[in-house]
mmCIF file of C-alpha atoms in Angstrom:
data_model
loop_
_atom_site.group_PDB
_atom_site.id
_atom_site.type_symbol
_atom_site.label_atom_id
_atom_site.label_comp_id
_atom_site.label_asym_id
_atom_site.label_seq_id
_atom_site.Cartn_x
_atom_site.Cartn_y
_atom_site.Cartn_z
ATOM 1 C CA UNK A 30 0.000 0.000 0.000
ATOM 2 C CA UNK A 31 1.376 3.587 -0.759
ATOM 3 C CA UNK A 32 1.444 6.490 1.077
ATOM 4 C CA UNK A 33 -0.873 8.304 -1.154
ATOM 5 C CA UNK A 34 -3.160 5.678 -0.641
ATOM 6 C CA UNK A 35 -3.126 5.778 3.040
ATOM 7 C CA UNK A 36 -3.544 9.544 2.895
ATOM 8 C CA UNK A 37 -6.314 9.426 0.937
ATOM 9 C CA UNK A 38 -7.868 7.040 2.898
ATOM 10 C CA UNK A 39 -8.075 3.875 5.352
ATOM 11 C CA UNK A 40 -7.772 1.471 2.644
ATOM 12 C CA UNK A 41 -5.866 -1.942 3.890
ATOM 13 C CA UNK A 42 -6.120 -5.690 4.379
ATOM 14 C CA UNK A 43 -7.167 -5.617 8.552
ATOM 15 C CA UNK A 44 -9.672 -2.626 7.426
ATOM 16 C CA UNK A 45 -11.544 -4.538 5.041
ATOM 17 C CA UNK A 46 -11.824 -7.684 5.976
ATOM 18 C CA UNK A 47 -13.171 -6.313 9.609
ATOM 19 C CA UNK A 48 -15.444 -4.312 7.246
ATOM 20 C CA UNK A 49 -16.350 -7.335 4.921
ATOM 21 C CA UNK A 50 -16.911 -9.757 7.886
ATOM 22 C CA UNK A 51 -19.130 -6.644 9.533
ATOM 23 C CA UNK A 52 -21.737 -6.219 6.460
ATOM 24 C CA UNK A 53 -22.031 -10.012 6.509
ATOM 25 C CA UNK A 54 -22.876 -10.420 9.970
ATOM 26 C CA UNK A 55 -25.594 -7.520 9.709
ATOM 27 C CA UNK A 56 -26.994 -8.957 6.478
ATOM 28 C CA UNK A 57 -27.561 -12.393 8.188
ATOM 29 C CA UNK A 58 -28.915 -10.441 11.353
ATOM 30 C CA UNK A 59 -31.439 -8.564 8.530
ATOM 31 C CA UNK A 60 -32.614 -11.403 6.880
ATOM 32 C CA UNK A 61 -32.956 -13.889 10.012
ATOM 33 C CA UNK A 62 -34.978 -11.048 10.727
ATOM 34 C CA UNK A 63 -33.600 -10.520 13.980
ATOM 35 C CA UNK A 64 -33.130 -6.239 13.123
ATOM 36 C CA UNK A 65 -35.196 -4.373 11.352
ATOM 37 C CA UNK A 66 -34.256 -1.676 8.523
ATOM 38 C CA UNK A 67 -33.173 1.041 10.566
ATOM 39 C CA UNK A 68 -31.437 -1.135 12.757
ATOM 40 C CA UNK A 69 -29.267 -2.528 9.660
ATOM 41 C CA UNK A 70 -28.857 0.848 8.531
ATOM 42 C CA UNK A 71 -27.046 1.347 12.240
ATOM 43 C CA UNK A 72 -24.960 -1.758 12.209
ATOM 44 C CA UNK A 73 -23.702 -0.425 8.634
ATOM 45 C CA UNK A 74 -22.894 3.044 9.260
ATOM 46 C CA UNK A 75 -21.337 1.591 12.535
ATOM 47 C CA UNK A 76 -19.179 -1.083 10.289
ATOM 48 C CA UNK A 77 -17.602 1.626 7.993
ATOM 49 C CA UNK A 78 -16.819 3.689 10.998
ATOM 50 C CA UNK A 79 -15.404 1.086 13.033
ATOM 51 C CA UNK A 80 -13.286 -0.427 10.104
ATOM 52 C CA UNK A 81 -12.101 3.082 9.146
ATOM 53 C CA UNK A 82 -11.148 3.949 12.524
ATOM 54 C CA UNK A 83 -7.957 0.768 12.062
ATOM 55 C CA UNK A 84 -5.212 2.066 10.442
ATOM 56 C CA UNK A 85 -1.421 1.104 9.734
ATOM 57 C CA UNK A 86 1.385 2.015 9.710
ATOM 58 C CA UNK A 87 4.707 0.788 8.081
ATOM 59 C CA UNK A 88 7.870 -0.134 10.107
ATOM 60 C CA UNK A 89 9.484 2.668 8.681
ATOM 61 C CA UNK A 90 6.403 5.398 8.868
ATOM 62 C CA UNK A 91 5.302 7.362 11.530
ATOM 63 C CA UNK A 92 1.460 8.191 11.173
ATOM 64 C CA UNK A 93 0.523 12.087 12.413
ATOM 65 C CA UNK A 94 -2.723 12.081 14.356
ATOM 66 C CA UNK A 95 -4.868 15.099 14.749
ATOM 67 C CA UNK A 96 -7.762 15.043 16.854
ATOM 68 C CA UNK A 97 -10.320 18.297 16.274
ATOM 69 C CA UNK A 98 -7.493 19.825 14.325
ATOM 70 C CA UNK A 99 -5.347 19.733 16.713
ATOM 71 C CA UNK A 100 -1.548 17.530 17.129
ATOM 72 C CA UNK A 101 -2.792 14.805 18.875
ATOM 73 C CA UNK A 102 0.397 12.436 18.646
ATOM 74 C CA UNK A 103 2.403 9.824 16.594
ATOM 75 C CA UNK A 104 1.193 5.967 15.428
ATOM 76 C CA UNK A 105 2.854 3.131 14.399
ATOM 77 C CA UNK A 106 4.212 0.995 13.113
ATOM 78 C CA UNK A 107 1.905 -1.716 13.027
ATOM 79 C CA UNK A 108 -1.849 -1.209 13.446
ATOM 80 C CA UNK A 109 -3.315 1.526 15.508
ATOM 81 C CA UNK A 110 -6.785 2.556 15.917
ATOM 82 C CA UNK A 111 -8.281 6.068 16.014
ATOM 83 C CA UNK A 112 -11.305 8.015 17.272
ATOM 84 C CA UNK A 113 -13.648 7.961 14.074
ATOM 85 C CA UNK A 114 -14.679 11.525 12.756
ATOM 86 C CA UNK A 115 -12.978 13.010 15.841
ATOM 87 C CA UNK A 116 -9.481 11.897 15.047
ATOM 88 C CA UNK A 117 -8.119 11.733 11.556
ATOM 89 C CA UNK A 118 -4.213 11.233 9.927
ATOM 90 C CA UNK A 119 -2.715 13.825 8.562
ATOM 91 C CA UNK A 120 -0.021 12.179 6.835
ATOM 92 C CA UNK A 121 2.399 9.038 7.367
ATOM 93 C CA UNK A 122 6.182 10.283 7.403
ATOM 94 C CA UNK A 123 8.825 7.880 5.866
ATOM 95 C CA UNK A 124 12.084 7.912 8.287
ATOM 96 C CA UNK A 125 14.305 6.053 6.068
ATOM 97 C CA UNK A 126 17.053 7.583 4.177
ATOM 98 C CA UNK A 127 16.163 9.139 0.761
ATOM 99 C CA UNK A 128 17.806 10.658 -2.314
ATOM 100 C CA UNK A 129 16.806 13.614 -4.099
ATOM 101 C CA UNK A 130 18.606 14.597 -7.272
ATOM 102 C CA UNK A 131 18.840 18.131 -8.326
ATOM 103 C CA UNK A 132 20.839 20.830 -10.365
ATOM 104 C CA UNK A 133 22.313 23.956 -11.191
ATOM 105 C CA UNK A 134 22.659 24.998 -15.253
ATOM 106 C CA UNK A 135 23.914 28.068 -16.425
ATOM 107 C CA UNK A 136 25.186 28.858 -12.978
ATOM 108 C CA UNK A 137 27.986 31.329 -13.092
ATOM 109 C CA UNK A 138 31.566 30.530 -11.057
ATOM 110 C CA UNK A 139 33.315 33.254 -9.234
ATOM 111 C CA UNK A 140 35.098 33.797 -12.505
ATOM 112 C CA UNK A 141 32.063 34.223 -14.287
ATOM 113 C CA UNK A 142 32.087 30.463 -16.128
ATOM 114 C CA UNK A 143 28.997 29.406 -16.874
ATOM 115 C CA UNK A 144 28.472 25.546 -15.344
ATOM 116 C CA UNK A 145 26.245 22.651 -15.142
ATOM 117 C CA UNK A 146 26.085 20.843 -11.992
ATOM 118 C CA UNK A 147 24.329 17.619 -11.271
ATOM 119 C CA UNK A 148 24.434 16.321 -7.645
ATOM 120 C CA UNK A 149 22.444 14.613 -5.228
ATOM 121 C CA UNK A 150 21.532 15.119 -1.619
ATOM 122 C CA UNK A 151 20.924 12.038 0.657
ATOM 123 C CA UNK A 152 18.118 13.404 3.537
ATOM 124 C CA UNK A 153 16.050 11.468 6.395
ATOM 125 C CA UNK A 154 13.389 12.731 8.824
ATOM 126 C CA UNK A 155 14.699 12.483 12.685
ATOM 127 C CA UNK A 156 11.724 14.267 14.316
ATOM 128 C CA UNK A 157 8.455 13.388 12.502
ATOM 129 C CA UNK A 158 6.960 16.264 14.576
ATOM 130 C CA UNK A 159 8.668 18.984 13.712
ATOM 131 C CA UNK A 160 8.809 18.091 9.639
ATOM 132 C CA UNK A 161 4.657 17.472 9.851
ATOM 133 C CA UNK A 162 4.304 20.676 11.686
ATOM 134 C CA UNK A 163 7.084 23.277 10.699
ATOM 135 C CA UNK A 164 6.777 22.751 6.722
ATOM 136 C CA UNK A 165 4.033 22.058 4.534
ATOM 137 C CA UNK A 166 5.670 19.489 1.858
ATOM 138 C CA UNK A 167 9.133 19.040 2.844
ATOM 139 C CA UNK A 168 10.493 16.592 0.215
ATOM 140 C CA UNK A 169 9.980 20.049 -2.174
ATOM 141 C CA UNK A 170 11.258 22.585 0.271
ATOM 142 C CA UNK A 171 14.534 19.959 0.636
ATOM 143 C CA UNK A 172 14.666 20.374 -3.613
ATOM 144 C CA UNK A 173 14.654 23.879 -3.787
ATOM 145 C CA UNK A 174 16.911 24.760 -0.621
ATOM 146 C CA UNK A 175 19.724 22.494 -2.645
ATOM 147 C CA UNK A 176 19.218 23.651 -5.785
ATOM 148 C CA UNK A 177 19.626 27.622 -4.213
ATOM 149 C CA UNK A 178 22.493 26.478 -1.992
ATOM 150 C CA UNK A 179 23.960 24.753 -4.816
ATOM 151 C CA UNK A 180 24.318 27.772 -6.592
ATOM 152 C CA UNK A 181 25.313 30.065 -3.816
ATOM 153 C CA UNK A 182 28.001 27.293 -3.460
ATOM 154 C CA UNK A 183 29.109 27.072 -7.135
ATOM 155 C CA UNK A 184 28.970 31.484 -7.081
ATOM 156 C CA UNK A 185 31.779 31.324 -4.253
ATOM 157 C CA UNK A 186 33.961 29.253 -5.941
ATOM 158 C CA UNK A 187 36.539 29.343 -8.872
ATOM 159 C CA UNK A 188 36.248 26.679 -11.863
ATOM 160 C CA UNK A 189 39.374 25.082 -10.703
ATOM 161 C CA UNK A 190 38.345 24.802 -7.221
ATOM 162 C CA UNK A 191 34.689 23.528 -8.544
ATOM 163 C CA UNK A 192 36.625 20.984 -10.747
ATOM 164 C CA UNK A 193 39.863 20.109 -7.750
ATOM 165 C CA UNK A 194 38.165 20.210 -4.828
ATOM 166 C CA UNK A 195 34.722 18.590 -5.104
ATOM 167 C CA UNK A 196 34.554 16.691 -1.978
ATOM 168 C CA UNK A 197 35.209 19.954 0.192
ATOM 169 C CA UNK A 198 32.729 22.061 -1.723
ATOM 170 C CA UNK A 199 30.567 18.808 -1.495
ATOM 171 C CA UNK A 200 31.058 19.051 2.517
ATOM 172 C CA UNK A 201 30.350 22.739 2.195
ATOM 173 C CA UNK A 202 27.510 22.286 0.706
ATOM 174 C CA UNK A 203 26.069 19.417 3.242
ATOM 175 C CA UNK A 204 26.802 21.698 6.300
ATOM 176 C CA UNK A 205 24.579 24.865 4.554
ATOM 177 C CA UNK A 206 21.750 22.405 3.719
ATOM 178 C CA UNK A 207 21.901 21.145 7.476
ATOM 179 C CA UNK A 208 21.839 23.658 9.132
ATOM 180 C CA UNK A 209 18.742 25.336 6.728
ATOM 181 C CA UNK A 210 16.821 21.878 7.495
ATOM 182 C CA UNK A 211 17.473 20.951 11.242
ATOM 183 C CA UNK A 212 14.724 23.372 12.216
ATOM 184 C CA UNK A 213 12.396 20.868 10.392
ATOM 185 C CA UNK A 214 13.773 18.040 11.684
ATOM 186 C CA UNK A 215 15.767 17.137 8.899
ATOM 187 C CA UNK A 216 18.737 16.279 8.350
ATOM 188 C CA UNK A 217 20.827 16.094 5.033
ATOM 189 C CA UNK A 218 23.690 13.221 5.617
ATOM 190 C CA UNK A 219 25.533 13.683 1.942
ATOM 191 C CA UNK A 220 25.833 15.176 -0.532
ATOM 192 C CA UNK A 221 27.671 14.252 -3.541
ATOM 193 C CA UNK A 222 28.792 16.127 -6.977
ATOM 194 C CA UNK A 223 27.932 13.931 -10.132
ATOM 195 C CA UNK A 224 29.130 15.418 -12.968
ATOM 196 C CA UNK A 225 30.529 19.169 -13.688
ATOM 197 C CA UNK A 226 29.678 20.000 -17.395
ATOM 198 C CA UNK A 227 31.435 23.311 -18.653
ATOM 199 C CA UNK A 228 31.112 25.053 -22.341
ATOM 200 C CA UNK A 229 33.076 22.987 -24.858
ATOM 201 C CA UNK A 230 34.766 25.807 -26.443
ATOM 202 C CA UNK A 231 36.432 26.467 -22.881
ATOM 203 C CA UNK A 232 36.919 22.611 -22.351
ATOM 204 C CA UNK A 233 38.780 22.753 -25.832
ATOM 205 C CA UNK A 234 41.678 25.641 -24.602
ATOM 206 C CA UNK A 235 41.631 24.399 -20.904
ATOM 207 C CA UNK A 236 43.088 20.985 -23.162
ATOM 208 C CA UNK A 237 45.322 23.546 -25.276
ATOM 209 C CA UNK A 238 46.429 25.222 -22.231
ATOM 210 C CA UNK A 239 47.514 21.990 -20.712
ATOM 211 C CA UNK A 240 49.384 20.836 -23.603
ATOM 212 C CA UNK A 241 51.414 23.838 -23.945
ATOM 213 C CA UNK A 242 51.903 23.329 -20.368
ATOM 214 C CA UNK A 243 53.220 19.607 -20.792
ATOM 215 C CA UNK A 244 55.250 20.889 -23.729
ATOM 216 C CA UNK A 245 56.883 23.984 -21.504
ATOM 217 C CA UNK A 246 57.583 21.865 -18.683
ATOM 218 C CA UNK A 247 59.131 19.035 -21.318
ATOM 219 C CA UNK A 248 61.564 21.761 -22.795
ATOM 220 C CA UNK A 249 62.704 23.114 -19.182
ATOM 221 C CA UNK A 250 63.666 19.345 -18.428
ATOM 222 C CA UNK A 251 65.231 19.104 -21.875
ATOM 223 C CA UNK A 252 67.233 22.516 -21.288
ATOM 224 C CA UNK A 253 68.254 21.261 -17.269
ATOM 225 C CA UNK A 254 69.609 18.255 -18.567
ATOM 226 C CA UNK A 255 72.047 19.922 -21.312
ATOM 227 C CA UNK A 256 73.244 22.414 -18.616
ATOM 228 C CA UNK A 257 74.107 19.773 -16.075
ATOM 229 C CA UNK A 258 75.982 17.887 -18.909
ATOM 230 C CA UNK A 259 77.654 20.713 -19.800
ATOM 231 C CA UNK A 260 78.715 21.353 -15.952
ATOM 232 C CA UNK A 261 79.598 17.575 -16.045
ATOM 233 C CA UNK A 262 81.603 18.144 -19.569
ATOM 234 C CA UNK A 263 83.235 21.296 -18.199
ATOM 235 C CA UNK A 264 84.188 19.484 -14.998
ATOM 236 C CA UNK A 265 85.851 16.467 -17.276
ATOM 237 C CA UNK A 266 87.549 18.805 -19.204
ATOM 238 C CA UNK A 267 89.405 20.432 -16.572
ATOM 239 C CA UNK A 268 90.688 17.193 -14.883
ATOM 240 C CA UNK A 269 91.702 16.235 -18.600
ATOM 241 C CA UNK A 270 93.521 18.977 -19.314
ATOM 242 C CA UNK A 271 95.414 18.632 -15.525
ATOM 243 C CA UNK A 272 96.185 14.935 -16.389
ATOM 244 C CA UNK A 273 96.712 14.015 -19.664
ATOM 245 C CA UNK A 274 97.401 9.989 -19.109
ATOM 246 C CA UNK A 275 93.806 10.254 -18.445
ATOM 247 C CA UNK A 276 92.967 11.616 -21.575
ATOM 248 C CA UNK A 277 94.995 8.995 -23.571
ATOM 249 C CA UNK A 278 93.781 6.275 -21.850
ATOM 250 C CA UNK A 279 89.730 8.061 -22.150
ATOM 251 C CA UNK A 280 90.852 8.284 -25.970
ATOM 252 C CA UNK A 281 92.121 4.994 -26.526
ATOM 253 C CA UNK A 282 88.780 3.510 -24.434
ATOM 254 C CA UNK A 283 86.612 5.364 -27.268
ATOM 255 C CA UNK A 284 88.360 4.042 -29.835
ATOM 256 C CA UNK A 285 87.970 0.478 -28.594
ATOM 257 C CA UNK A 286 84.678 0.785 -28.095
ATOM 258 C CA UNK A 287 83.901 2.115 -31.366
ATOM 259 C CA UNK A 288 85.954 -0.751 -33.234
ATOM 260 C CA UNK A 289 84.431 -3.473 -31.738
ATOM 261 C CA UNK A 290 80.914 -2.833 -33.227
ATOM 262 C CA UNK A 291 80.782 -4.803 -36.144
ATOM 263 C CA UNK A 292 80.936 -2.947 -39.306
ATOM 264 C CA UNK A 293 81.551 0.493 -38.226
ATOM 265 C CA UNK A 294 83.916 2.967 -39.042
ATOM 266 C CA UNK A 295 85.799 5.271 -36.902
ATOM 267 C CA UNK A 296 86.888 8.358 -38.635
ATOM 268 C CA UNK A 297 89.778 10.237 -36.285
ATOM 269 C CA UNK A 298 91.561 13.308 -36.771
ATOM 270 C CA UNK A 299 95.413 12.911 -37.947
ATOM 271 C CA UNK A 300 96.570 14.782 -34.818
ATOM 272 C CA UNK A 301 94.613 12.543 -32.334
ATOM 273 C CA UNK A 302 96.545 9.918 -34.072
ATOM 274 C CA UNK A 303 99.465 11.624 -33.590
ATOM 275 C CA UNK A 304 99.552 12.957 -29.596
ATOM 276 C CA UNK A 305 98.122 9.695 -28.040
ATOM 277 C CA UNK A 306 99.580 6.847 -30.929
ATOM 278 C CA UNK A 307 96.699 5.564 -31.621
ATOM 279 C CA UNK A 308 97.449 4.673 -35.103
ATOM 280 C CA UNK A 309 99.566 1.781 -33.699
ATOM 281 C CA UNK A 310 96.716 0.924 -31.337
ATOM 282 C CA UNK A 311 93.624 0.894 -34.149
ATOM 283 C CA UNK A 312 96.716 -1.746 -35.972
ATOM 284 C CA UNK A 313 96.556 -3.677 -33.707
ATOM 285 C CA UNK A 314 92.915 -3.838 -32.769
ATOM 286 C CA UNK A 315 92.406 -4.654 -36.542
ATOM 287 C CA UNK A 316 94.760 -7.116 -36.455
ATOM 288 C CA UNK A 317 93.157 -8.551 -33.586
ATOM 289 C CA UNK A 318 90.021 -8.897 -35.357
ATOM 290 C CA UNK A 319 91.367 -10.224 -38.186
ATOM 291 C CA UNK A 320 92.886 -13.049 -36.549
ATOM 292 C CA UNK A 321 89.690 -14.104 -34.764
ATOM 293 C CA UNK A 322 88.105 -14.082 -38.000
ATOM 294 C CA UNK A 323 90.444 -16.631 -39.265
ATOM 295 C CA UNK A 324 90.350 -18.610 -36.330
ATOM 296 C CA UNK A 325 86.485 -18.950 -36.624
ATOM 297 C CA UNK A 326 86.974 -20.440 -40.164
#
């Protein structure tokens, strides 16, 4: 049974069948002829008033009941029964935990960037009281308080703190809706940021901006790493030029590594040769080679 039903009425299973087994009892009384007419017309009236008077109530509802107009007090769950005519329910309040979706469009940041926001607000009633009393149809008031305070929210905030920082403005956002609905005993437990939908024509340079970004940071690495070789160079240079075994022996090392790719060609100047005699040494590294060829045959 839904809640519009019960509002509307007294409509449910223990209701009708008392009413059912009511009308049947009166109709055999009538036509044993043990009442009259008038007497039947009693027992009727009292069986719809006596059935209507059962009501129930959910495990998670809480049934308002107003007697003359006035708060009388809370029912349920499970059956109750009220006064008929005198009493009536005013409404049965759900006390589980409910989502409400809502959202902003066209809502301008603090730097004037037009957004879509699409979010959702997780609510519950903790005094049935105050939210049957204090505020005619809550689930809408909760709608429109998080739609406004989702915009105040989004107007206080820059795109790239909307788009970096969603749980925080998210958190934000929950304590503002809490404190607007504790006052009708409501409380708002979460709320959460779906999706943040800005203009495409901005989405397309943010994704220029960051390229150029990638690309500027790429060329500072590439420019730090040819200064610290050249420090590294400049340092090797000036033991080199301090020690000059060292910079036979780093020549000759070259060289060998050079000839012992297969198929390459080292081309060296004439003075190289020259200062660190490595025109004997490439001899006899060819030699060397030659004879292993020769032995492999």
């Amino acid at each position: 049974m839904t809640t519009n039903e019960k509002i509307n009425g007294w409509v449910n299973p223990i209701s009708l069948i008392t009413l059912l087994i009511l009308l049947i009892v009166s109709a055999v009384l009538f036509i044993t002829q043990i009442v009259n007419i008038p007497v039947l017309l009693f027992l009727i009236s009292f069986s719809v008033l006596f059935a209507s008077s059962i009501r129930i109530a959910d495990q998670w509802e809480r049934a308002v009941v107003l007697r003359m107009g006035k708060y009388k007090g809370l029912k349920g769950p499970g059956p109750f029964m009220i006064i008929p005519i005198i009493d009536s329910v005013s409404t049965y309040i759900d006390q589980r935990v409910r989502v409400s979706a809502f959202k902003a469009e066209q809502t301008l940041t603090k730097d004037t960037v037009p957004v879509n926001v699409d979010a959702v607000v997780y609510w519950t009633v903790w005094d049935v009281e105050k939210a049957a009393l204090e505020v005619q149809e809550y689930q809408k008031a909760i709608e429109h308080i998080t739609q406004t305070g989702l915009r105040d929210t989004i107007g206080k905030h820059e795109l790239s703190a909307l788009l970096q920082e969603r749980d925080k403005i998210a958190e934000d956002l929950q304590l503002v809706l809490d404190k607007n609905t504790s006052p009708w005993g409501i409380t708002c437990q979460t709320v959460g940021i779906n999706d943040i939908a800005i203009p495409q024509a901005l989405a397309d340079a943010m994704s220029k901006e960051a390229q150029a970004e990638r690309e500027r940071r790429a060329r500072v690495i590439l420019g730090t790493a040819e200064t610290e070789i050249a420090e590294k160079f400049e340092q090797a240079s000036k033991r080199y030029t301090d020690n000059p075994v060292a910079l036979h022996l780093r020549g000759m090392n070259m060289l060998y590594e050079g000839l012992k790719e297969k198929g390459s060609m080292v081309i060296v100047p004439s003075s190289a040769l020259d200062t660190m005699n490595l025109g004997a040494m490439g001899g006899l590294v060819s030699l060397a080679k030659n004879n292993e060829g020769l032995l492999g045959k």
